[in-house]
Coordinates of C-alpha atoms in Angstrom, one line a residue:
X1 CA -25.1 -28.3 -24.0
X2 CA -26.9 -25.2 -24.3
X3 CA -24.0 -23.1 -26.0
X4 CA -23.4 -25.3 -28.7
X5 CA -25.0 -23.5 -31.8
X6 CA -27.7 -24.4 -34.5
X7 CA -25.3 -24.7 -37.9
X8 CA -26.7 -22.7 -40.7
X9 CA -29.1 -24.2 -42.9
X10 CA -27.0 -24.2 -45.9
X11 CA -23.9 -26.8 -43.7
X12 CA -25.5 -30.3 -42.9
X13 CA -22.0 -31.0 -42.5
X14 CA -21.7 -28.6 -39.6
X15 CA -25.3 -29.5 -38.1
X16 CA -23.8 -33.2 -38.0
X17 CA -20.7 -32.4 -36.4
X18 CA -21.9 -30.2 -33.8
X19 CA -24.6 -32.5 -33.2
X20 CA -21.5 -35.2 -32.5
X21 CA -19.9 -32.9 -30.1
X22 CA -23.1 -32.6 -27.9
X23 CA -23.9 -36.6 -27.8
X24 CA -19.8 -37.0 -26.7
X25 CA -20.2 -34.4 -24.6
X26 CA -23.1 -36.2 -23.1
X27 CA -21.1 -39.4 -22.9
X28 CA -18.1 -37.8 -21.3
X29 CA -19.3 -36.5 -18.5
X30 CA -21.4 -39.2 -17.8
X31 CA -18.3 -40.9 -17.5
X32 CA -16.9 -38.8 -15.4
X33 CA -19.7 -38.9 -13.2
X34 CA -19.5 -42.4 -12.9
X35 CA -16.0 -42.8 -12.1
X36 CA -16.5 -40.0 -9.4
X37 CA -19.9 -42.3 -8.2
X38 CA -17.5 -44.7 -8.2
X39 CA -14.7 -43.2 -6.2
X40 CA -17.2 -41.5 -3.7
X41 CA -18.7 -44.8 -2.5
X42 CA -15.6 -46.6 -2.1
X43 CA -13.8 -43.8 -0.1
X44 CA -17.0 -43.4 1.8
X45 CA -16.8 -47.3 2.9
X46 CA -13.7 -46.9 5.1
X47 CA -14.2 -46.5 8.5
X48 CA -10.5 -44.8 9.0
X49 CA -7.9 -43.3 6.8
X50 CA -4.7 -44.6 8.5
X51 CA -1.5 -45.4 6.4
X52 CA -2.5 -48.8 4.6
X53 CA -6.0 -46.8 3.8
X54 CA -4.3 -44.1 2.5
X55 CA -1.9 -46.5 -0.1
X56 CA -5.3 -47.9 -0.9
X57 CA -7.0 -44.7 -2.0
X58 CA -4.2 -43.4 -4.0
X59 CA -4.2 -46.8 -6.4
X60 CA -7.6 -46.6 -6.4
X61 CA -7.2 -42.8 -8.0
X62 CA -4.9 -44.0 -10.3
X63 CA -6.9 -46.7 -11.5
X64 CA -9.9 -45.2 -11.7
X65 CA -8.3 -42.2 -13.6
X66 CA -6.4 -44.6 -16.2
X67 CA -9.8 -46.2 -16.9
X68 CA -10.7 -43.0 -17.8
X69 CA -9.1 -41.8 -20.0
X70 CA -9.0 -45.4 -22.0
X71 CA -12.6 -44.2 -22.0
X72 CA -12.3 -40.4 -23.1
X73 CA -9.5 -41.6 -25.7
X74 CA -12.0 -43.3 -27.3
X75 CA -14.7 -41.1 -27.3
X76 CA -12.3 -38.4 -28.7
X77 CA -11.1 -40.8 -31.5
X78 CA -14.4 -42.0 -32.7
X79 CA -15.7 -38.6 -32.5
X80 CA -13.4 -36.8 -34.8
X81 CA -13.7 -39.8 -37.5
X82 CA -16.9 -39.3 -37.5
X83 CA -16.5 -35.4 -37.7
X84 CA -14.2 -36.0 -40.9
X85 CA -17.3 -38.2 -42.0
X86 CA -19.6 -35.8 -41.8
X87 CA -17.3 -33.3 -43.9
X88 CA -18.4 -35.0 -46.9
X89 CA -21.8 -33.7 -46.5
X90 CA -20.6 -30.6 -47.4
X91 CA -20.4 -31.4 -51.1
X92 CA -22.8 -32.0 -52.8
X93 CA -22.5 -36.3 -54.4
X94 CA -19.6 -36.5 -52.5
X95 CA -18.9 -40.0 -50.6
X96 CA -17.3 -40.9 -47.9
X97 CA -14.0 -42.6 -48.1
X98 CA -13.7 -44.1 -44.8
X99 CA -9.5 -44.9 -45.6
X100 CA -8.6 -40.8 -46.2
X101 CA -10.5 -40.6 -42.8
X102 CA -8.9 -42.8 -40.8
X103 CA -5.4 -41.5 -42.4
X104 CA -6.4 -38.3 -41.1
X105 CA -7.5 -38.7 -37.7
X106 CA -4.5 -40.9 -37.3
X107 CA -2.1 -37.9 -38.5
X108 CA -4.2 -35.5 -36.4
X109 CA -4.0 -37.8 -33.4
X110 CA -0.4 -38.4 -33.3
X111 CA 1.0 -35.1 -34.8
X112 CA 2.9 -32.9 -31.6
X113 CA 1.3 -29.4 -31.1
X114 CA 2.9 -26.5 -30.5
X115 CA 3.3 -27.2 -26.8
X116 CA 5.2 -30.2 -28.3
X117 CA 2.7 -32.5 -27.1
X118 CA 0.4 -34.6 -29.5
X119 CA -3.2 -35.4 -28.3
X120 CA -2.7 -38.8 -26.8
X121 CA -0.4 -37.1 -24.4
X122 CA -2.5 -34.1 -23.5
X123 CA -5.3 -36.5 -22.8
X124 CA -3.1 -38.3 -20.5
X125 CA -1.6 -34.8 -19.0
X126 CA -5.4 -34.2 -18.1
X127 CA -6.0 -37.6 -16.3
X128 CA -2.8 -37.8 -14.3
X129 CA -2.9 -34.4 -13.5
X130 CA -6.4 -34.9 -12.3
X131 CA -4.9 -38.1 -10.3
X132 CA -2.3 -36.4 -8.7
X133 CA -4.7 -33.2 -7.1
X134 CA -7.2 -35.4 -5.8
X135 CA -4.7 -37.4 -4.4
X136 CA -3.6 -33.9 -2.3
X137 CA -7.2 -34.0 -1.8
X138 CA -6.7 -36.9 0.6
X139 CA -3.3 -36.1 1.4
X140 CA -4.4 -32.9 3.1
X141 CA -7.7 -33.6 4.5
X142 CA -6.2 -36.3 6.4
X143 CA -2.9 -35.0 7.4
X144 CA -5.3 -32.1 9.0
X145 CA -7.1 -35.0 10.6
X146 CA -3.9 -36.6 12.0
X147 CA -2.8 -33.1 13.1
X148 CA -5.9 -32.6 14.7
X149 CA -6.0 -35.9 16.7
X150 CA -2.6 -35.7 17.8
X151 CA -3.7 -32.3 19.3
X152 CA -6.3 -33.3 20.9
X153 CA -4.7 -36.2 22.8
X154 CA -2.6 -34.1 24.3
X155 CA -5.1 -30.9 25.4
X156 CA -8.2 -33.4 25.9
X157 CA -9.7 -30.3 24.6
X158 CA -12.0 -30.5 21.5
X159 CA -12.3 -26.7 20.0
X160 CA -14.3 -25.5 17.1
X161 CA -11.5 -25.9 14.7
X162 CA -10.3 -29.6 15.8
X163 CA -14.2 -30.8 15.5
X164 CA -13.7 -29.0 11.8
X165 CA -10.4 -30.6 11.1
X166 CA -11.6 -34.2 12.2
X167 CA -14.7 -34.2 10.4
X168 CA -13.1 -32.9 7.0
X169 CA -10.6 -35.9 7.5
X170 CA -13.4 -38.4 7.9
X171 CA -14.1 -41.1 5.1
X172 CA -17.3 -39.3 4.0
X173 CA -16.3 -35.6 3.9
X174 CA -13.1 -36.8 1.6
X175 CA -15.1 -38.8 -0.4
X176 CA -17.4 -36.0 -1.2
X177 CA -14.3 -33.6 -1.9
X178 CA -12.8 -36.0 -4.8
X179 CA -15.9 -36.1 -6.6
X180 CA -16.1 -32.3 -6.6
X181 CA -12.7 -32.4 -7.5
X182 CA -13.3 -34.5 -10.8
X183 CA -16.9 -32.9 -11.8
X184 CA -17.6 -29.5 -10.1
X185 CA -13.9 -27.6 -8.6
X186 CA -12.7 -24.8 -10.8
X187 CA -10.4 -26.2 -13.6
X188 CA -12.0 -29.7 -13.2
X189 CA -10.8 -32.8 -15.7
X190 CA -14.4 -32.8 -16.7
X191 CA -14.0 -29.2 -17.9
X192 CA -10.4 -29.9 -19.3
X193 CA -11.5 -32.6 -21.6
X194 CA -14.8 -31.0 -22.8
X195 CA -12.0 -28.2 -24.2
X196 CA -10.2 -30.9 -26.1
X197 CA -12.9 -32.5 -27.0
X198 CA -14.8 -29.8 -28.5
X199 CA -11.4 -28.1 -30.5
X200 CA -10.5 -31.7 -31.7
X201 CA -13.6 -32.7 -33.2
X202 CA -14.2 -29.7 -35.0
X203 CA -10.6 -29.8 -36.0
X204 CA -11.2 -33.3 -37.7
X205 CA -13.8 -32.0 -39.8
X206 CA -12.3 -28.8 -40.9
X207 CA -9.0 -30.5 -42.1
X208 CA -11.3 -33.4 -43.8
X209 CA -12.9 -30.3 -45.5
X210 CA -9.6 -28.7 -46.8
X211 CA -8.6 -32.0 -48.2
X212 CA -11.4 -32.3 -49.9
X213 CA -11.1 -28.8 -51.3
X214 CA -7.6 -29.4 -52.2
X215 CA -9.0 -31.6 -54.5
X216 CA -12.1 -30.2 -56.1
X217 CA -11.3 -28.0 -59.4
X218 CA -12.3 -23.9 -58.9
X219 CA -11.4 -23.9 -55.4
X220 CA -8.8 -21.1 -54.5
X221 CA -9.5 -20.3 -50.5
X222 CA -11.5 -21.0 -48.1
X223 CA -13.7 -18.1 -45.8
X224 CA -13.1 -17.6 -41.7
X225 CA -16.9 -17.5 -40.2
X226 CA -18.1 -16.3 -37.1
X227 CA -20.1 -18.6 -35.4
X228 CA -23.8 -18.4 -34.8
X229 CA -23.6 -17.7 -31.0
X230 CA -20.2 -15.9 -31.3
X231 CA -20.4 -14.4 -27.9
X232 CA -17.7 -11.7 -27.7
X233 CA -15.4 -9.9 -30.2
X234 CA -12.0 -11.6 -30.0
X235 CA -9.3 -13.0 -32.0
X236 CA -11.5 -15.1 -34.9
X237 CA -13.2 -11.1 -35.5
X238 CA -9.8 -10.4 -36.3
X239 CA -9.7 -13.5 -38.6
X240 CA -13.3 -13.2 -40.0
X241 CA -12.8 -9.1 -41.2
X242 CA -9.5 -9.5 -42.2
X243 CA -8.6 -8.8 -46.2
X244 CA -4.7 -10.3 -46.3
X245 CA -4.6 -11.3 -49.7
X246 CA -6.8 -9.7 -51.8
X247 CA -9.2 -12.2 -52.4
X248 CA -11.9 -10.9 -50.1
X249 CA -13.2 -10.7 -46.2
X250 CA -11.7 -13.5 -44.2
X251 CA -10.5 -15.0 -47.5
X252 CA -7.6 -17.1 -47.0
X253 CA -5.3 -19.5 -49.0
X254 CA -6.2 -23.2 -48.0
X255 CA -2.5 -24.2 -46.4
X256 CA -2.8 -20.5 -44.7
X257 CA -6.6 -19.9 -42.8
X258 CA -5.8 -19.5 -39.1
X259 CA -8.1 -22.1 -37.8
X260 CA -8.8 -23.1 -35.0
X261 CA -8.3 -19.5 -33.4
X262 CA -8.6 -20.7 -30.0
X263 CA -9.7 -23.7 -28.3
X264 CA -13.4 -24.7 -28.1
X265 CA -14.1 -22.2 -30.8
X266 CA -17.4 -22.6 -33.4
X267 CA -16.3 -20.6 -35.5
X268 CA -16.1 -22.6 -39.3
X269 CA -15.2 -22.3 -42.7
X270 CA -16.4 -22.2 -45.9
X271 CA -15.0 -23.2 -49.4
X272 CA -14.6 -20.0 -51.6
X273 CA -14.1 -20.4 -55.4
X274 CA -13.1 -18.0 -58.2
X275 CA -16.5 -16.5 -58.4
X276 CA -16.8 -15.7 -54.5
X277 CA -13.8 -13.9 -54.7
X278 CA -13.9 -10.1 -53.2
X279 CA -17.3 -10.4 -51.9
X280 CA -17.8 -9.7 -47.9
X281 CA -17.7 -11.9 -45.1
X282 CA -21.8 -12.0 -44.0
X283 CA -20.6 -13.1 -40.8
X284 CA -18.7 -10.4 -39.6
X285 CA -19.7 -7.1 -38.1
X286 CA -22.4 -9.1 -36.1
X287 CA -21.7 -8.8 -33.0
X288 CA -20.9 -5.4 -33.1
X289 CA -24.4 -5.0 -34.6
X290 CA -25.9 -6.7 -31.7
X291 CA -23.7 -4.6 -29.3
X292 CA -25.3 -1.7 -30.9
X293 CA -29.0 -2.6 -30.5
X294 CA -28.6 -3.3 -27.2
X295 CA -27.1 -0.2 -26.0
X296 CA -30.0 1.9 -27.9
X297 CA -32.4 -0.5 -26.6
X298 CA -30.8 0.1 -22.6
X299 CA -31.2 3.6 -23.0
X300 CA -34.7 3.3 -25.0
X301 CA -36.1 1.8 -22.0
X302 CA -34.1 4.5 -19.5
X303 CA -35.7 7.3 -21.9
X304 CA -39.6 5.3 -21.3
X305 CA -39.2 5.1 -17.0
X306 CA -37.1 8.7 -17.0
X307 CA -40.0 11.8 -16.6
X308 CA -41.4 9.5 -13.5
X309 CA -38.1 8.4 -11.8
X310 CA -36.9 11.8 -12.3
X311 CA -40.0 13.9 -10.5
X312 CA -40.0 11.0 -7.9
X313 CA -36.7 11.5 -6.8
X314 CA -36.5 15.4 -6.8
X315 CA -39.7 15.5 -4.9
X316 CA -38.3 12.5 -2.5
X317 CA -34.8 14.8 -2.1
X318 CA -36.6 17.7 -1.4
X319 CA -38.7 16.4 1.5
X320 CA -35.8 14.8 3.2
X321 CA -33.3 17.9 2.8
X322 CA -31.5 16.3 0.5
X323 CA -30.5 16.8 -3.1
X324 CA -30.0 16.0 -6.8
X325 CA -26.7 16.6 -8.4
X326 CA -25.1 15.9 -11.8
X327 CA -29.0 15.9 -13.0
X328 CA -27.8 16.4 -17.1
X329 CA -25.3 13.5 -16.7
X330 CA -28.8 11.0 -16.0
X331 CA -28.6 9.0 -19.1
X332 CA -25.4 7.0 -19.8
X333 CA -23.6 8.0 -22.9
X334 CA -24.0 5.6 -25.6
X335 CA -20.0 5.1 -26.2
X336 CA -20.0 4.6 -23.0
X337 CA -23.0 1.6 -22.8
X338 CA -21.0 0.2 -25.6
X339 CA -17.1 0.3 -23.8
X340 CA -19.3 -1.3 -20.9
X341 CA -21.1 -4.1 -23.4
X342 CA -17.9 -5.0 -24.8
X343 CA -15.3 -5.3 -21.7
X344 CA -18.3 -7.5 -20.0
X345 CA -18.7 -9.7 -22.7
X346 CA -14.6 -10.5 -22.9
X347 CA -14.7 -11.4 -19.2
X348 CA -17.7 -13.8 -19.7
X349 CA -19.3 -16.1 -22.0
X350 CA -22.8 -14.0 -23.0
X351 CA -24.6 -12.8 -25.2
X352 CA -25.1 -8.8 -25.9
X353 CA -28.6 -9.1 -24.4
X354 CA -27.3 -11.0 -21.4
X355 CA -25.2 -8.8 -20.8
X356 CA -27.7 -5.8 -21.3
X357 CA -30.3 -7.8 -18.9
X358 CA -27.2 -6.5 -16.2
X359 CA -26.9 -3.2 -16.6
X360 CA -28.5 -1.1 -14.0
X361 CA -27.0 2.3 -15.3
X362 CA -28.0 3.3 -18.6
X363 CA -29.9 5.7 -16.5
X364 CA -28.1 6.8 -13.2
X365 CA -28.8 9.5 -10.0
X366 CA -27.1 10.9 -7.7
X367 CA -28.4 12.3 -4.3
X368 CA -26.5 14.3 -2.1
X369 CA -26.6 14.1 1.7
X370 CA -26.1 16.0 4.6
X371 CA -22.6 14.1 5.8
X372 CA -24.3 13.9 10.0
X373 CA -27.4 12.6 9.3
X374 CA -26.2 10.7 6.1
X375 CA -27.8 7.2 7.5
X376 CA -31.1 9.4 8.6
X377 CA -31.4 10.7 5.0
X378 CA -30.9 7.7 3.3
X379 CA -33.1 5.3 5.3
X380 CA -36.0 7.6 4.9
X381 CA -35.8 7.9 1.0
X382 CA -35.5 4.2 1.0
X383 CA -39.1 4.3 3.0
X384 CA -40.6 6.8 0.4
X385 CA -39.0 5.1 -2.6
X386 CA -40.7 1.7 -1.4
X387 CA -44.3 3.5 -0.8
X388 CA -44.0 4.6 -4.3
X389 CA -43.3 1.6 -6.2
X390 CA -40.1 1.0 -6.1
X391 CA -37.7 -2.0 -5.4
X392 CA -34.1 -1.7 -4.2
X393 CA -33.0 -4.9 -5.4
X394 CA -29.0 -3.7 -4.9
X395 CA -27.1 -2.1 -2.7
X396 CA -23.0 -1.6 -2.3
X397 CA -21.4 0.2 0.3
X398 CA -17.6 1.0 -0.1
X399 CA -17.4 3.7 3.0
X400 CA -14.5 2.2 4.6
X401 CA -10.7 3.9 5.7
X402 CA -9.3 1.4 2.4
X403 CA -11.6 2.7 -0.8
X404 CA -10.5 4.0 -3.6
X405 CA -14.2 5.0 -3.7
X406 CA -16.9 6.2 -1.5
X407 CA -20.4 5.8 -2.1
X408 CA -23.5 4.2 -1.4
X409 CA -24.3 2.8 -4.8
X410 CA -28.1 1.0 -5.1
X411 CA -29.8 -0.7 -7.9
X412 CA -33.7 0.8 -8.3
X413 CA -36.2 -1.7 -9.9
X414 CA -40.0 -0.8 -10.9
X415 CA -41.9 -2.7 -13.1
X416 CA -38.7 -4.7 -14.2
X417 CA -37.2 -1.6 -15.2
X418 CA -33.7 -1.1 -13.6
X419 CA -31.6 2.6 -12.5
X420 CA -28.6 3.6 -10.5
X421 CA -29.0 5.7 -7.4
X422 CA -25.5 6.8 -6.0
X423 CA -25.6 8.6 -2.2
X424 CA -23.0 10.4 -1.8
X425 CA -22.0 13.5 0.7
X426 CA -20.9 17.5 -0.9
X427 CA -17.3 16.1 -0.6
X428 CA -17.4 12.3 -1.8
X429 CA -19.0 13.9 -4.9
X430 CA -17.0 16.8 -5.4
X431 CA -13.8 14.6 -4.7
X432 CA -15.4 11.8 -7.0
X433 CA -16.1 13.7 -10.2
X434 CA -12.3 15.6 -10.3
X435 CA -9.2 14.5 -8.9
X436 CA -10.9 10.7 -8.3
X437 CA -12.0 10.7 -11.7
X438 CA -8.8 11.5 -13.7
X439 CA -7.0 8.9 -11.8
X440 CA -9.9 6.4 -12.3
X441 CA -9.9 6.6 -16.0
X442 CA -6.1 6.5 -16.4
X443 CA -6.4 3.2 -14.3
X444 CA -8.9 1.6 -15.9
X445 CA -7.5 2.2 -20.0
X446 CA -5.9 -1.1 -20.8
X447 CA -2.8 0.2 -21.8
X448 CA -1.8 1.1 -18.4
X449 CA 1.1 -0.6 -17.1
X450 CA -0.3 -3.2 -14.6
X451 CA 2.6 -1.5 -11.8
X452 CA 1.1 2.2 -13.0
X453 CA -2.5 1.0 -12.2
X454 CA -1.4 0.1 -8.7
X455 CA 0.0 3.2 -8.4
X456 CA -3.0 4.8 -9.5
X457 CA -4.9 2.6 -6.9
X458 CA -3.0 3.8 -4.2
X459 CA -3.4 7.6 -4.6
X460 CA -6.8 7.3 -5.6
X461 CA -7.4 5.2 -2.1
X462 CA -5.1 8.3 -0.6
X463 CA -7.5 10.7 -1.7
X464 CA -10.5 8.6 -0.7
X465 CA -8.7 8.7 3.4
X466 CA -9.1 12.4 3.2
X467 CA -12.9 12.1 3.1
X468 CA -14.6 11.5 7.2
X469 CA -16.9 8.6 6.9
X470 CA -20.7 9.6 8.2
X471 CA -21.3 8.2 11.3
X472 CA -23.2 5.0 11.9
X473 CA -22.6 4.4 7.9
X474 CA -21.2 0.6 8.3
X475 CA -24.8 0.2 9.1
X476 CA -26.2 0.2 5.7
X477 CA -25.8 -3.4 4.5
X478 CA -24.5 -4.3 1.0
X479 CA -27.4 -6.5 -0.8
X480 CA -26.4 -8.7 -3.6
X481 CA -28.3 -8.1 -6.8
X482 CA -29.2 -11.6 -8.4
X483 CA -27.9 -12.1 -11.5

């Protein structure tokens, strides 16, 4: 459980709870696991999936899945009593009253959300919705395999895709597909319940607190905090900076803080008094400050590997007939490193300096080459680049009659440093840095209409038609840079 953060030192009520969500994580999934050990072996013992088999596997999905969620209902109920336990800790000589927290986590437990569903039904939406796509699991693989047989009994003919077809149908193949289907496909239950699971507890503890607080003299709010690893700027920065009723950053009356934000959040709380009133929220403005760093730091190291990679490549250029252009734009503006940051780290789950381990253009080159001997040109400076040190550890090729860009892009590497090299011919460039760019930066701003960006697409790949492809370019093979 590697993303779930250290609490401050200051909340040994939070340490304890998000301690609790990592052991029921742990005793989730190896639930799951087991009920998909289970289901794999017994699917694997048929010999053939006929009719009666078939029955058979679907009320042994349905049992299985039922068992599970008895399972995972507990879990989730003994977890968020003890989360509303460990609120107490918060205070300092404050006991526990073990009746207020059952009250609670009964009320929590049986209270319809805003989809109208409380969390005994959700929990049961996950499961039999879990039953019913592994059942099309089996459903499909073995309707294929039926298909597939009936084919062949009548051609006597067993092609490529039949062999395929009858071996996904077989006992072992499907068995293997419902357990990835549990634990491992996109969207899994595993997944599903670790959301719930994760929002819920922390929700149990949080509303313990604010009950508590509702009844401890001197306390007039309570404080929206980022969490320690809060990965990305999103809706709780909004929460966290926000000054709605004058009492300070992220203040909030108690029947009034918008928490949970979002689901599997770690963002928390904290009880403000009279005395904390007005003061800032020390929590927010983080990861903006860590966005910050790391773009100076990105273009600190392209400033350290720049004199060398620049003489290199000019001298490399000039012996193959080729040429730098666009040499003052080298070093990525650092607006720019920052829009880049920020719109990586909303579409995944990492950290600034993840991110920033990614970034291969801080500092950037383009080479220009002749458009008949393109493929010549750039196999040779790939020789010379190699004899002098350095790696090509990416490459992407997007010549084809379809782009919206063309462009041999490549990822350098020497000494663990990374840099962009762009190959490009006199009209790719020329095309790319006016009419291509103006259409690209309309399409990309996120107020664009989503039926304007594909419009934008289109005449951008319009443009791109007009430029002739070098010969023999297909050629040059894209490389995947590991992540």
């Amino acid at each position: 459980m590697d993303d779930i953060p250290r609490a401050p030192h200051s909340r040994p009520d939070l340490a304890e709870t998000w301690a609790l969500v990592a052991a029921m994580e742990q005793s989730s999934r190896a639930a799951y696991r087991a009920a998909g050990k289970r289901i794999r072996q017994q699917v694997a013992d048929y010999e053939h999936i006929g009719i009666v088999e078939l029955a058979e596997i679907h009320r042994l999905l349905d049992s299985e899945l039922k068992q599970l969620e008895q399972v995972q209902n507990r879990l989730l109920h003994d977890g968020m009593l003890a989360a509303a336990a460990a609120a107490a800790l918060g205070w300092r000589g404050r006991r526990r009253e073990p009746e207020a927290e059952r009250l609670l986590v009964r009320h929590l437990l049986d209270t319809p959300q805003k989809d109208g569903l409380n969390l005994s039904a959700r929990l049961w939406r996950i499961h039999a919705g879990a039953a019913r796509d592994l059942k099309s699991i089996v459903d499909v693989a073995v309707q294929r395999g039926w298909d597939a047989e009936h084919t062949l009994q009548r051609t006597l003919k067993l092609t490529p895709e039949l062999r395929q077809a009858l071996e996904e149908a077989g006992a072992g193949a499907v068995a293997k597909r419902l357990e990835a289907g549990l634990l491992t496909n996109p969207n899994n239950a595993a997944m599903k319940f670790r959301r719930v699971l994760r929002t819920e507890i922390n929700r149990a503890h949080f509303e313990r607190q604010r009950e508590i607080a509702r009844n401890t003299p001197g306390v007039v709010g309570m404080r929206f905090m980022l969490g320690p690893q809060h990965p990305r700027v999103d809706i709780c920065d909004e929460h966290a900076a926000a000054d709605l009723y004058g009492m300070g950053q992220g203040v909030y009356p108690l029947d009034l803080i918008p928490y949970p934000a979002h689901p599997n959040t770690f963002s928390y709380t904290e009880i403000v008094k009279v005395e904390d009133m007005g003061t800032p929220n020390p929590t927010v403005g983080a990861v903006r400050k860590a966005m910050a760093e790391e773009a100076d730091a990105l273009l600190g190291r392209a400033a350290a590997i720049e004199p060398a990679a620049t003489a290199d490549l000019q001298s490399i250029a000039a012996a193959n007939r080729a040429r730098l252009a666009g040499l003052e734009h080298r070093f990525k503006g650092r607006d720019s490193l920052l829009r880049k940051i920020e719109a990586q780290m909303a579409s995944r789950r990492e950290t600034p300096a993840e991110i920033g381990r990614q970034i291969n253009d801080a500092l950037r080159y383009t080479v220009l080459l002749d458009e008949r001997d393109f493929v010549k040109q750039y196999r040779q400076i790939q020789e010379q680049l190699a004899a002098r040190g350095y790696q090509t550890i990416g490459v992407s090729n997007t010549w084809r009659n379809d782009a919206v860009y063309k462009g041999i892009n490549t990822t350098v590497s020497r000494n663990g440093q990374m840099f962009e090299v762009q190959f490009h011919t006199e009209q790719s460039f020329r095309l790319k840095h006016n009419d291509l760019h103006k259409l690209y930066e309309e399409a990309r701003d996120r107020a664009t209409h989503p039926e304007r960006r594909a419009q934008l697409r289109r005449q951008m790949a319009e443009l791109s038609r007009q430029i002739p492809n070098p010969p023999g370019i297909r050629s040059i093979r894209a490389k995947v840079r590991s992540r």
